[in-house]
């Protein structure tokens, strides 16, 4: 499965691996994976995982299209989807919904400052 085959932590068995976060589509409409080495399960790691899941979501949505259409017209578009998911995953309402915030404070100015940072 996705969670079994993805690499989210650096293996401790001595293998040399590339830790730069990437999302993988194996072009069989079933096998999608993330490769990254979480360091300390920080907010940055959570944000990166959401970004990579954005790529996976893009891949899954276009899995039935001919190959020529699956990569997108421009790499920037694919990155924008990843960034959108990272931003959505960092909202206070999402963090509250998954139990990472004890209290939800709605503040439009705070949200705007976060989005513009």
Tab-separated table of C-alpha atoms in Angstrom:
chain	number	residue	atom	x	y	z
A	1	UNK	CA	0.000	0.000	0.000
A	2	UNK	CA	0.941	3.668	-0.184
A	3	UNK	CA	1.954	3.812	3.478
A	4	UNK	CA	3.891	0.532	3.356
A	5	UNK	CA	5.825	1.347	0.181
A	6	UNK	CA	6.548	5.027	0.810
A	7	UNK	CA	9.769	5.977	2.579
A	8	UNK	CA	9.012	8.589	5.243
A	9	UNK	CA	12.030	7.986	7.460
A	10	UNK	CA	15.660	7.381	6.582
A	11	UNK	CA	16.292	3.616	6.785
A	12	UNK	CA	18.548	2.596	9.645
A	13	UNK	CA	19.862	-0.493	7.838
A	14	UNK	CA	22.879	1.289	6.320
A	15	UNK	CA	21.406	1.859	2.848
A	16	UNK	CA	22.371	5.080	1.115
A	17	UNK	CA	19.196	6.917	0.113
A	18	UNK	CA	18.360	10.308	-1.303
A	19	UNK	CA	16.337	12.164	1.303
A	20	UNK	CA	15.063	15.018	-0.849
A	21	UNK	CA	11.257	14.830	-0.678
A	22	UNK	CA	9.622	13.623	-3.887
A	23	UNK	CA	6.322	12.086	-4.970
A	24	UNK	CA	6.299	9.129	-7.336
A	25	UNK	CA	3.674	7.924	-9.781
A	26	UNK	CA	4.483	4.484	-11.141
A	27	UNK	CA	2.009	4.973	-14.007
A	28	UNK	CA	-0.092	1.918	-13.283
A	29	UNK	CA	-3.032	3.882	-11.775
A	30	UNK	CA	-2.410	2.146	-8.428
A	31	UNK	CA	1.126	2.645	-7.121
A	32	UNK	CA	1.962	6.096	-5.735
A	33	UNK	CA	4.688	6.779	-3.187
A	34	UNK	CA	6.473	9.510	-1.277
A	35	UNK	CA	10.193	9.423	-0.595
A	36	UNK	CA	11.503	11.686	2.136
A	37	UNK	CA	13.368	11.539	5.408
A	38	UNK	CA	11.404	13.169	8.191
A	39	UNK	CA	13.795	14.538	10.751
A	40	UNK	CA	11.913	15.361	13.899
A	41	UNK	CA	8.235	15.268	12.900
A	42	UNK	CA	8.221	19.055	12.906
A	43	UNK	CA	5.762	21.444	11.291
A	44	UNK	CA	8.167	21.628	8.338
A	45	UNK	CA	7.926	17.837	7.889
A	46	UNK	CA	4.119	17.998	8.093
A	47	UNK	CA	4.083	20.792	5.526
A	48	UNK	CA	6.409	18.853	3.203
A	49	UNK	CA	4.269	15.716	3.418
A	50	UNK	CA	1.173	17.738	2.537
A	51	UNK	CA	3.047	19.245	-0.427
A	52	UNK	CA	4.049	15.802	-1.693
A	53	UNK	CA	0.507	14.504	-1.143
A	54	UNK	CA	-0.611	17.341	-3.424
A	55	UNK	CA	1.526	15.829	-6.174
A	56	UNK	CA	0.021	12.404	-5.470
A	57	UNK	CA	-3.492	13.872	-5.600
A	58	UNK	CA	-2.680	15.417	-8.990
A	59	UNK	CA	-1.330	12.079	-10.241
A	60	UNK	CA	-4.390	10.180	-9.027
A	61	UNK	CA	-6.789	12.637	-10.605
A	62	UNK	CA	-5.172	12.285	-14.032
A	63	UNK	CA	-4.411	8.558	-13.865
A	64	UNK	CA	-6.808	7.683	-16.712
A	65	UNK	CA	-5.488	10.330	-19.102
A	66	UNK	CA	-3.018	9.533	-21.883
A	67	UNK	CA	0.583	9.889	-20.739
A	68	UNK	CA	1.117	13.086	-22.700
A	69	UNK	CA	-1.426	14.873	-20.460
A	70	UNK	CA	-0.395	13.430	-17.104
A	71	UNK	CA	2.702	15.502	-16.407
A	72	UNK	CA	1.038	18.868	-16.908
A	73	UNK	CA	1.827	21.582	-19.411
A	74	UNK	CA	4.268	23.270	-17.052
A	75	UNK	CA	6.163	22.017	-13.976
A	76	UNK	CA	5.029	25.152	-12.172
A	77	UNK	CA	1.428	23.993	-12.291
A	78	UNK	CA	2.273	20.709	-10.600
A	79	UNK	CA	4.240	22.618	-7.945
A	80	UNK	CA	1.305	24.965	-7.420
A	81	UNK	CA	-0.939	22.002	-6.580
A	82	UNK	CA	1.663	20.792	-4.071
A	83	UNK	CA	1.887	24.245	-2.499
A	84	UNK	CA	-1.900	24.528	-2.360
A	85	UNK	CA	-2.095	21.299	-0.371
A	86	UNK	CA	0.734	22.416	1.912
A	87	UNK	CA	-1.064	25.686	2.600
A	88	UNK	CA	-4.385	23.911	3.192
A	89	UNK	CA	-2.677	21.485	5.569
A	90	UNK	CA	-1.215	24.367	7.563
A	91	UNK	CA	-4.475	26.181	8.267
A	92	UNK	CA	-5.510	26.428	11.908
A	93	UNK	CA	-8.855	24.754	11.147
A	94	UNK	CA	-7.112	21.708	9.642
A	95	UNK	CA	-4.541	21.508	12.437
A	96	UNK	CA	-7.375	21.715	14.965
A	97	UNK	CA	-9.394	19.041	13.131
A	98	UNK	CA	-6.510	16.540	13.336
A	99	UNK	CA	-5.794	17.297	16.990
A	100	UNK	CA	-2.600	19.348	16.625
A	101	UNK	CA	-4.169	22.506	18.064
A	102	UNK	CA	-6.025	22.496	21.365
A	103	UNK	CA	-8.057	25.591	20.528
A	104	UNK	CA	-9.254	27.065	17.245
A	105	UNK	CA	-8.918	30.837	17.076
A	106	UNK	CA	-10.492	32.389	13.979
A	107	UNK	CA	-8.531	35.518	13.015
A	108	UNK	CA	-8.640	36.828	9.438
A	109	UNK	CA	-5.621	39.102	9.932
A	110	UNK	CA	-3.550	36.213	11.279
A	111	UNK	CA	-4.629	34.043	8.335
A	112	UNK	CA	-3.726	36.760	5.832
A	113	UNK	CA	-0.317	37.333	7.427
A	114	UNK	CA	0.377	33.583	7.332
A	115	UNK	CA	-0.642	33.299	3.661
A	116	UNK	CA	1.530	36.272	2.680
A	117	UNK	CA	4.617	35.097	4.555
